[in-house]
Coordinates of C-alpha atoms in Angstrom, one line a residue:
M1 CA -11.7 -0.8 -6.0
S2 CA -11.3 -1.5 -2.2
I3 CA -10.7 -5.0 -0.9
R4 CA -14.0 -4.8 1.0
K5 CA -15.9 -4.3 -2.2
K6 CA -13.9 -7.0 -3.9
L7 CA -14.8 -9.5 -1.2
V8 CA -18.5 -8.5 -1.2
L9 CA -18.7 -9.0 -5.0
S10 CA -16.8 -12.2 -4.8
Y11 CA -19.2 -13.6 -2.1
I12 CA -22.2 -12.5 -4.3
A13 CA -20.6 -14.1 -7.3
M14 CA -19.9 -17.3 -5.4
I15 CA -23.7 -17.6 -4.8
V16 CA -25.1 -16.3 -8.1
I17 CA -22.7 -17.9 -10.6
P18 CA -23.0 -21.5 -9.3
L19 CA -26.8 -21.1 -9.3
V20 CA -26.8 -19.9 -12.9
L21 CA -24.4 -22.6 -14.1
F22 CA -26.2 -25.3 -12.1
G23 CA -29.5 -24.3 -13.7
C24 CA -28.0 -24.3 -17.2
S25 CA -26.6 -27.7 -16.5
I26 CA -29.9 -29.1 -15.4
A27 CA -31.7 -27.6 -18.4
L28 CA -29.1 -29.1 -20.7
F29 CA -29.4 -32.5 -19.0
I30 CA -33.2 -32.5 -19.3
S31 CA -32.9 -31.4 -23.0
L32 CA -30.5 -34.2 -23.8
S33 CA -32.7 -36.7 -21.8
G34 CA -35.7 -36.2 -24.1
G35 CA -36.8 -32.7 -24.2
G36 CA -38.6 -32.6 -20.9
F37 CA -40.9 -34.6 -18.7
T38 CA -44.2 -35.9 -19.9
D39 CA -46.9 -38.0 -18.3
G40 CA -48.4 -41.3 -19.4
R41 CA -51.0 -39.5 -21.6
H42 CA -48.2 -37.7 -23.6
N43 CA -50.4 -34.6 -24.0
G44 CA -47.8 -32.4 -25.7
G45 CA -45.4 -32.4 -22.8
S46 CA -48.1 -31.5 -20.2
W47 CA -49.3 -33.5 -17.3
S48 CA -52.6 -33.9 -15.4
S49 CA -52.9 -34.2 -11.7
Q50 CA -54.6 -37.6 -12.0
D51 CA -51.5 -39.2 -13.5
G52 CA -49.1 -37.9 -10.9
P53 CA -46.2 -35.4 -11.0
P54 CA -44.0 -34.9 -14.0
W55 CA -41.1 -37.0 -12.7
T56 CA -43.3 -40.1 -13.2
A57 CA -42.2 -39.9 -16.8
R58 CA -42.7 -42.3 -19.6
G59 CA -39.3 -43.9 -20.2
G60 CA -37.3 -42.4 -22.9
G61 CA -39.5 -39.3 -23.6
A62 CA -39.3 -38.0 -27.2
A63 CA -36.4 -40.3 -28.0
G64 CA -38.4 -43.4 -27.1
D65 CA -41.4 -42.2 -29.1
K66 CA -39.2 -41.7 -32.2
R67 CA -37.7 -45.2 -31.9
F68 CA -41.1 -46.8 -31.5
A69 CA -42.5 -44.9 -34.4
A70 CA -39.5 -45.9 -36.5
L71 CA -40.0 -49.6 -35.6
A72 CA -43.7 -49.4 -36.5
E73 CA -42.8 -47.9 -39.9
Q74 CA -40.3 -50.7 -40.5
A75 CA -43.0 -53.3 -39.7
K76 CA -45.5 -51.7 -42.0
A77 CA -43.0 -51.4 -44.8
D78 CA -41.8 -55.0 -44.4
P79 CA -44.5 -57.2 -42.6
A80 CA -42.2 -60.2 -42.8
K81 CA -40.0 -58.7 -40.1
L82 CA -42.9 -59.1 -37.6
D83 CA -42.3 -62.9 -37.6
S84 CA -38.5 -62.6 -37.4
G85 CA -37.1 -63.3 -34.0
D86 CA -34.0 -61.4 -34.7
W87 CA -35.9 -58.3 -35.6
Q88 CA -38.1 -58.7 -32.5
R89 CA -35.1 -58.9 -30.2
E90 CA -33.3 -56.0 -31.9
A91 CA -36.5 -53.9 -31.5
D92 CA -36.7 -54.9 -27.8
R93 CA -33.1 -53.9 -27.4
Q94 CA -33.5 -50.5 -29.0
L95 CA -36.5 -49.7 -26.8
A96 CA -34.8 -51.0 -23.7
E97 CA -32.2 -48.2 -24.2
N98 CA -35.0 -45.8 -23.3
D99 CA -36.2 -48.0 -20.4
A100 CA -39.3 -49.3 -22.3
L101 CA -40.6 -52.8 -22.8
F102 CA -41.8 -54.3 -26.2
V103 CA -44.7 -56.5 -27.1
V104 CA -45.6 -58.0 -30.5
A105 CA -49.2 -59.3 -30.6
K106 CA -50.9 -61.3 -33.4
Q107 CA -54.7 -61.7 -33.4
G108 CA -54.7 -60.7 -29.7
K109 CA -52.1 -63.2 -28.6
A110 CA -48.5 -62.3 -27.6
L111 CA -46.1 -63.4 -30.3
Y112 CA -43.2 -61.7 -28.6
M113 CA -42.8 -59.8 -25.3
S114 CA -39.8 -58.5 -23.3
P115 CA -38.4 -61.0 -20.8
E116 CA -39.5 -58.7 -17.9
L117 CA -43.1 -59.0 -19.0
Q118 CA -43.0 -62.8 -19.3
Q119 CA -42.1 -62.9 -15.6
V120 CA -45.0 -60.7 -14.7
Q121 CA -48.1 -61.9 -16.6
A122 CA -48.5 -64.3 -19.6
D123 CA -51.8 -62.8 -20.8
V124 CA -50.4 -59.3 -21.2
A125 CA -51.4 -59.3 -24.9
D126 CA -55.1 -59.9 -24.0
M127 CA -55.0 -57.0 -21.6
L128 CA -53.3 -54.7 -24.1
A129 CA -55.8 -55.7 -26.8
Q130 CA -58.5 -54.1 -24.6
Q131 CA -56.7 -50.7 -24.7
P132 CA -57.2 -48.0 -27.3
Q133 CA -54.7 -48.5 -30.0
D134 CA -52.7 -47.0 -32.9
G135 CA -50.6 -43.9 -32.1
A136 CA -49.4 -41.6 -29.4
A137 CA -52.7 -39.8 -29.4
S138 CA -54.4 -42.8 -28.0
A139 CA -51.7 -43.7 -25.5
T140 CA -53.0 -44.9 -22.2
S141 CA -51.8 -46.9 -19.2
I142 CA -52.0 -50.4 -17.8
E143 CA -51.2 -52.0 -14.5
L144 CA -49.2 -55.2 -14.6
G145 CA -47.7 -57.0 -11.5
G146 CA -48.4 -54.0 -9.3
R147 CA -46.7 -51.6 -11.7
K148 CA -48.3 -49.0 -13.8
Y149 CA -47.0 -48.7 -17.4
A150 CA -47.7 -46.1 -20.0
V151 CA -48.7 -47.8 -23.3
D152 CA -48.1 -46.7 -26.9
S153 CA -49.4 -48.9 -29.6
A154 CA -49.3 -49.2 -33.4
N155 CA -51.6 -51.5 -35.5
V156 CA -49.7 -53.6 -38.0
T157 CA -50.5 -56.4 -40.6
F158 CA -48.5 -59.5 -40.8
A159 CA -47.2 -61.0 -44.0
D160 CA -50.1 -63.5 -44.0
R161 CA -52.6 -60.7 -43.8
T162 CA -53.2 -61.3 -40.1
A163 CA -54.0 -58.3 -38.0
G164 CA -51.6 -57.5 -35.1
A165 CA -50.2 -54.7 -33.0
L166 CA -46.9 -53.4 -31.6
Y167 CA -46.8 -52.2 -28.0
R168 CA -44.3 -50.0 -26.1
L169 CA -44.6 -50.0 -22.3
A170 CA -42.8 -47.5 -20.1
D171 CA -42.8 -47.8 -16.3
T172 CA -44.5 -44.7 -14.9
N173 CA -44.5 -45.7 -11.2
D174 CA -40.8 -46.3 -10.7
A175 CA -39.1 -42.9 -10.5
S176 CA -35.9 -44.5 -9.4
R177 CA -34.9 -45.1 -13.0
F178 CA -34.9 -41.3 -13.6
F179 CA -33.4 -40.4 -10.3
H180 CA -30.7 -43.1 -10.6
R181 CA -29.2 -41.0 -13.4
F182 CA -30.5 -37.5 -12.4
I183 CA -29.4 -37.3 -8.8
P184 CA -25.7 -38.3 -9.4
F185 CA -25.6 -35.9 -12.3
T186 CA -27.1 -33.2 -10.2
L187 CA -24.6 -33.7 -7.3
L188 CA -21.6 -34.0 -9.5
T189 CA -22.6 -30.9 -11.5
L190 CA -23.3 -28.9 -8.3
L191 CA -19.9 -30.0 -6.8
A192 CA -18.1 -29.2 -10.1
V193 CA -19.7 -25.8 -10.5
L194 CA -19.0 -24.9 -6.8
A195 CA -15.4 -26.0 -7.0
L196 CA -14.8 -24.3 -10.3
T197 CA -16.5 -21.0 -9.3
N198 CA -15.0 -20.8 -5.8
G199 CA -11.6 -21.9 -7.1
L200 CA -11.5 -19.2 -9.8
L201 CA -12.9 -16.4 -7.6
T202 CA -10.7 -17.4 -4.7
Y203 CA -7.6 -17.4 -7.0
A204 CA -8.5 -14.1 -8.5
V205 CA -9.2 -12.3 -5.2
S206 CA -6.3 -13.9 -3.3
R207 CA -3.9 -13.2 -6.2
S208 CA -4.8 -9.5 -6.0
I209 CA -4.0 -9.6 -2.3
I210 CA -1.2 -12.1 -1.9
R211 CA 1.1 -10.8 -4.7
P212 CA 1.4 -7.2 -3.2
L213 CA 1.8 -8.7 0.3
Q214 CA 4.6 -10.8 -1.1
A215 CA 6.2 -7.7 -2.5
L216 CA 5.9 -6.0 0.9
Q217 CA 7.4 -9.1 2.5
R218 CA 10.4 -9.0 0.2
A219 CA 10.9 -5.3 0.8
A220 CA 10.7 -5.9 4.6
G221 CA 13.3 -8.7 4.2
Q222 CA 15.5 -6.2 2.3
I223 CA 15.1 -3.7 5.1
K224 CA 15.9 -6.3 7.7
E225 CA 19.1 -7.0 5.9
G226 CA 19.9 -3.3 5.9
N227 CA 19.1 -2.6 2.3
L228 CA 16.9 0.5 2.2
D229 CA 17.2 1.3 -1.5
Q230 CA 14.5 -1.1 -2.8
A231 CA 11.5 1.1 -3.4
V232 CA 7.9 -0.4 -3.0
R233 CA 5.6 0.7 -5.9
L234 CA 2.4 -1.3 -5.8
G235 CA 0.4 1.2 -7.9
R236 CA -3.0 0.3 -6.3
K237 CA -5.8 2.4 -5.0
D238 CA -7.2 0.0 -2.3
E239 CA -6.2 -0.7 1.3
I240 CA -3.1 -2.6 0.3
G241 CA -2.1 0.3 -1.9
A242 CA -2.4 2.6 1.1
L243 CA -0.4 0.1 3.1
G244 CA 2.3 0.1 0.3
D245 CA 2.4 3.9 0.3
A246 CA 2.8 3.9 4.1
F247 CA 5.5 1.2 3.9
E248 CA 7.3 3.3 1.2
E249 CA 7.1 6.4 3.3
M250 CA 8.5 4.4 6.3
R251 CA 11.3 3.1 4.1
G252 CA 12.1 6.6 3.0
R253 CA 12.1 7.9 6.5
L254 CA 14.3 5.0 7.7
Q255 CA 16.7 5.7 4.8
E256 CA 16.8 9.4 5.7
S257 CA 17.3 8.5 9.4
V258 CA 20.2 6.2 8.5
R259 CA 21.7 8.9 6.3
L260 CA 21.3 11.4 9.2
R261 CA 22.7 8.9 11.6
D262 CA 25.7 8.4 9.4
Q263 CA 26.1 12.1 9.0
Y264 CA 25.8 12.7 12.7
E265 CA 28.4 10.0 13.3
T266 CA 30.7 11.6 10.8
N267 CA 30.0 15.0 12.4
R268 CA 30.6 13.6 15.9
K269 CA 34.0 12.2 14.8
E270 CA 34.9 15.6 13.2
L271 CA 33.7 17.4 16.3
L272 CA 35.9 15.2 18.5
A273 CA 38.8 15.8 16.2
N274 CA 38.2 19.5 16.0
V275 CA 37.6 19.9 19.7
S276 CA 40.6 17.8 20.5
H277 CA 42.7 20.1 18.2
D278 CA 41.2 23.3 19.5
L279 CA 41.6 22.4 23.1
K280 CA 45.0 20.9 22.7
T281 CA 46.4 24.1 21.1
P282 CA 45.7 26.4 24.1
I283 CA 46.6 23.6 26.5
M284 CA 50.0 23.3 24.9
A285 CA 50.4 27.0 25.0
I286 CA 49.5 27.1 28.7
K287 CA 51.8 24.1 29.4
G288 CA 54.6 25.9 27.6
C289 CA 54.1 29.0 29.6
V290 CA 54.0 27.1 32.9
E291 CA 57.2 25.2 32.0
G292 CA 58.8 28.5 31.1
I293 CA 58.0 30.0 34.4
R294 CA 59.0 26.8 36.3
D295 CA 62.4 26.5 34.4
G296 CA 63.2 30.2 35.0
V297 CA 62.9 31.3 31.4
A298 CA 60.6 34.1 32.6
D299 CA 63.3 35.6 34.8
T300 CA 61.9 39.1 34.8
E301 CA 58.7 40.5 36.0
E302 CA 57.8 41.7 32.5
K303 CA 58.2 38.1 31.1
R304 CA 56.3 36.6 33.9
E305 CA 53.4 39.1 33.3
R306 CA 53.5 38.2 29.6
Y307 CA 53.4 34.5 30.3
M308 CA 50.6 34.9 32.8
A309 CA 48.6 37.0 30.3
M310 CA 49.1 34.3 27.7
I311 CA 47.9 31.6 30.2
A312 CA 44.8 33.7 31.0
S313 CA 44.1 34.3 27.2
K314 CA 44.3 30.6 26.4
A315 CA 42.2 29.7 29.4
D316 CA 39.5 32.2 28.2
E317 CA 39.7 30.6 24.7
M318 CA 39.1 27.1 26.1
D319 CA 36.3 28.4 28.2
R320 CA 34.6 30.0 25.2
Q321 CA 34.8 26.7 23.2
I322 CA 33.5 24.7 26.1
D323 CA 30.7 27.2 26.6
E324 CA 29.8 27.0 22.9
L325 CA 29.7 23.2 23.0
F326 CA 27.5 23.2 26.1
L327 CA 25.1 25.8 24.6
F328 CA 24.7 23.8 21.4
S329 CA 24.1 20.6 23.3
K330 CA 21.3 22.2 25.4
L331 CA 19.8 23.8 22.3
D332 CA 20.0 20.5 20.4
L333 CA 18.3 18.7 23.3
R334 CA 15.7 21.5 23.7
R335 CA 16.7 21.9 27.3
L336 CA 17.6 25.6 27.2
P337 CA 14.7 27.8 28.5
F338 CA 13.7 30.9 26.6
T339 CA 12.1 33.9 28.2
F340 CA 10.2 35.9 25.6
A341 CA 9.3 39.5 26.0
K342 CA 8.4 42.5 23.9
I343 CA 11.6 44.1 22.4
D344 CA 12.0 47.3 20.3
L345 CA 14.5 46.1 17.7
V346 CA 15.4 49.7 16.7
R347 CA 16.7 50.5 20.2
Y348 CA 18.0 47.0 20.8
L349 CA 20.1 46.8 17.6
R350 CA 21.4 50.4 18.1
D351 CA 22.7 49.4 21.6
Y352 CA 24.1 46.2 20.4
T353 CA 26.0 48.0 17.5
E354 CA 27.6 50.3 20.0
E355 CA 28.9 47.3 22.0
L356 CA 30.1 45.6 18.8
E357 CA 31.9 48.7 17.6
L358 CA 34.1 48.6 20.7
D359 CA 35.2 45.1 20.0
A360 CA 35.5 45.5 16.3
S361 CA 37.6 48.7 16.6
R362 CA 40.3 46.8 18.4
R363 CA 40.6 44.7 15.2
G364 CA 40.6 47.7 12.9
V365 CA 37.0 47.1 11.8
T366 CA 34.1 49.6 11.9
A367 CA 30.5 48.8 12.8
A368 CA 27.4 50.8 11.9
F369 CA 23.6 50.5 12.3
E370 CA 21.1 51.5 9.6
N371 CA 17.4 51.8 10.4
A372 CA 15.3 51.4 7.2
T373 CA 11.9 50.9 9.0
P374 CA 9.0 53.1 8.0
G375 CA 9.1 54.8 11.4
G376 CA 12.6 56.1 11.0
E377 CA 14.9 56.9 13.9
E378 CA 12.0 57.8 16.2
G379 CA 9.9 54.7 15.3
A380 CA 9.7 51.3 16.9
L381 CA 9.7 47.8 15.5
L382 CA 8.4 45.3 18.1
V383 CA 9.2 41.6 18.3
N384 CA 8.7 38.9 20.9
A385 CA 12.2 37.7 21.7
D386 CA 14.6 36.5 24.4
G387 CA 17.1 39.4 24.5
E388 CA 20.0 37.3 25.9
K389 CA 19.6 34.5 23.3
L390 CA 19.1 36.9 20.4
Q391 CA 22.2 38.8 21.4
R392 CA 24.1 35.5 21.4
A393 CA 22.9 34.8 17.8
L394 CA 23.9 38.3 16.7
A395 CA 27.3 37.9 18.4
N396 CA 28.0 34.6 16.7
I397 CA 27.2 36.1 13.3
A398 CA 29.4 39.1 14.0
A399 CA 32.2 36.9 15.4
N400 CA 32.1 34.8 12.3
S401 CA 32.5 38.0 10.2
L402 CA 35.4 39.3 12.3
K403 CA 37.2 35.9 12.3
Y404 CA 37.6 36.0 8.5
M405 CA 38.1 39.7 8.1
H406 CA 41.6 40.2 6.8
R407 CA 41.5 43.7 5.2
P408 CA 42.4 47.1 6.7
D409 CA 39.1 48.7 5.8
G410 CA 36.9 46.0 7.3
R411 CA 33.3 47.0 7.9
I412 CA 30.2 45.4 9.4
T413 CA 26.8 47.0 8.8
I414 CA 23.7 46.0 10.8
R415 CA 20.5 47.0 9.0
L416 CA 16.9 46.7 10.1
E417 CA 13.8 46.8 7.8
E418 CA 10.2 45.7 7.9
R419 CA 8.9 43.4 5.1
G420 CA 5.7 41.4 4.9
G421 CA 4.9 41.3 8.6
E422 CA 8.5 40.4 9.5
A423 CA 11.4 42.3 11.0
I424 CA 14.5 41.7 8.8
V425 CA 17.9 42.1 10.4
S426 CA 20.8 41.9 8.0
I427 CA 24.4 41.8 9.1
R428 CA 26.7 42.6 6.1
D429 CA 30.5 42.6 6.0
N430 CA 33.0 43.3 3.3
G431 CA 35.1 40.2 4.0
P432 CA 36.4 37.6 1.5
G433 CA 32.9 36.1 1.0
I434 CA 31.9 32.4 0.8
E435 CA 31.9 30.0 -2.1
Q436 CA 28.5 29.4 -3.6
A437 CA 28.9 25.6 -3.2
A438 CA 29.5 26.1 0.6
L439 CA 26.8 28.7 1.1
P440 CA 23.8 26.3 1.6
H441 CA 25.7 24.4 4.3
I442 CA 27.1 27.1 6.5
F443 CA 24.2 26.8 9.1
E444 CA 24.7 23.0 9.4
R445 CA 26.2 21.8 12.6
F446 CA 29.9 21.2 12.6
Y447 CA 30.2 22.6 9.0
R448 CA 33.2 24.9 8.3
A449 CA 33.5 26.6 4.9
E450 CA 37.3 26.8 5.5
Q451 CA 38.3 23.2 6.0
S452 CA 41.9 24.0 7.0
R453 CA 42.3 24.5 10.7
N454 CA 44.7 27.0 12.3
T455 CA 44.8 29.1 15.4
Q456 CA 43.4 32.2 13.7
T457 CA 40.2 30.7 12.1
G458 CA 39.8 27.5 14.1
G459 CA 36.6 26.6 15.9
S460 CA 34.1 23.9 16.5
G461 CA 31.9 24.9 13.5
L462 CA 28.9 25.4 15.8
G463 CA 28.5 29.2 15.7
L464 CA 26.1 29.5 12.8
A465 CA 24.3 26.3 13.8
I466 CA 23.6 27.9 17.1
V467 CA 22.3 30.9 15.3
R468 CA 19.8 28.8 13.3
Q469 CA 18.5 27.0 16.4
I470 CA 18.0 30.3 18.4
V471 CA 16.2 31.9 15.5
A472 CA 14.1 28.8 15.0
E473 CA 13.0 29.0 18.7
H474 CA 11.9 32.5 18.0
G475 CA 9.7 31.3 15.1
G476 CA 12.0 33.0 12.6
R477 CA 14.2 32.0 9.7
V478 CA 17.8 32.7 8.7
W479 CA 19.7 32.6 5.4
A480 CA 22.8 34.0 3.8
E481 CA 23.9 35.7 0.6
S482 CA 27.5 36.1 -0.4
E483 CA 29.8 37.1 -3.2
Q484 CA 33.5 36.1 -3.1
G485 CA 35.7 39.2 -2.8
A486 CA 32.7 41.4 -2.0
G487 CA 31.5 40.1 1.4
T488 CA 28.7 38.2 3.0
T489 CA 25.2 39.2 4.3
I490 CA 23.4 37.1 6.8
Y491 CA 19.6 37.7 7.2
V492 CA 17.5 37.0 10.3
A493 CA 13.8 37.3 9.9
L494 CA 11.6 37.5 13.1
P495 CA 7.8 37.8 13.3
K496 CA 6.5 41.2 14.3
A497 CA 4.7 41.5 17.6
A498 CA 1.3 43.1 18.4
S499 CA 1.9 46.8 19.4
E500 CA -0.5 46.7 22.4
E501 CA 1.8 44.4 24.4
E502 CA 4.2 45.7 27.0
T503 CA 7.6 46.9 25.6
V504 CA 10.8 46.3 27.4

């Protein structure tokens, strides 16, 4: 569930739940206070408009009725109690708990009345005697001292056979007695319900938000300290879950970037060491030749010519290494422009193989071209390519094969075929091959399958990395297959071009 939905539901719950709980609390309070509100006539819990609204209730409600009825039964069962002052005061006390007043009348005269009534009117018994009597069904009201009382009465007989009556008076005009208890209860209940509901809902919602944010904060602190190994797994499907996924992706990319940075730093150091070694070797040879000429060691024309040829050869070797570094740098920075045009690979590879054969023959290696396209020797296979850059890629592959070719029957075969909308160029040699563990890495920058460096197989390790970058700029792909002792095959796949474009 999204956080937005959680917040909306929590807001709704903060309104609905307090209302429901508050209503239940009020209903419980009313129930415990006497079963509801009744008017002075006590008509089964109903009220009539002439007697005022329901909160002008007779004191004590049902509880007061039961106590008064119980007192009347006691008096009828034991008439001697009616003359007992202790019983009269105890009965007054019990009715006072329900905010009601008590009167005991004998032959129309007040034998006992609550102290409050004594302060209001002395002839209250005469006034009560004029009201209908005996039972709740005949309950009525009376006004004393400016107050209106609801009256319940019960006829009794004293021990001396004298007629009398018991009266219960409940103030119906003063609603403050009810509200004095109801309003504080209402306010306290409302505050308690609001505090409880909002507290629980806020805790539940905030906990579902704060805990994952704290996890993200801890992970951010770990990243700040350089620890990129602590994964963030929130396992949520909401906005914070999406944030956690994005954070985890960021951590992974940072970790990968740090790994690449460390790898590049290692490669840079290796490059500096390799370049220093490769440049120092021809420089030392040049320096030795110059010193030989200067010291008169080359005392014949033939020796001088040989020394000068060695100087020129080492200078060319240095120039090739510097050119390779410069080319790789421009490719890596994507600052080398490519000029693409339509090329017929059949004719292009045939011409390149003829050039390669001249260089390979000087090393005792043969070079051959095989055309396996559907069009055969007369057909054409068109690609969009930069001819100069593509030739540099093929030359680097061939140079890599020639560099490690140490057998008298060395052979390099360039084969062209069409497969699945691609032109596949394979350059196969019968050299020593490459170990399977090293094969996936030969196109990485600065990687050399042969770690030992010497003047015959030395180099910067950028040749095949340059091949991969050039092929990638053409929208193609490159890979290798090798078997130790049987040779290596490097494949270059280029997208075919539309036939209606101009061919160069």
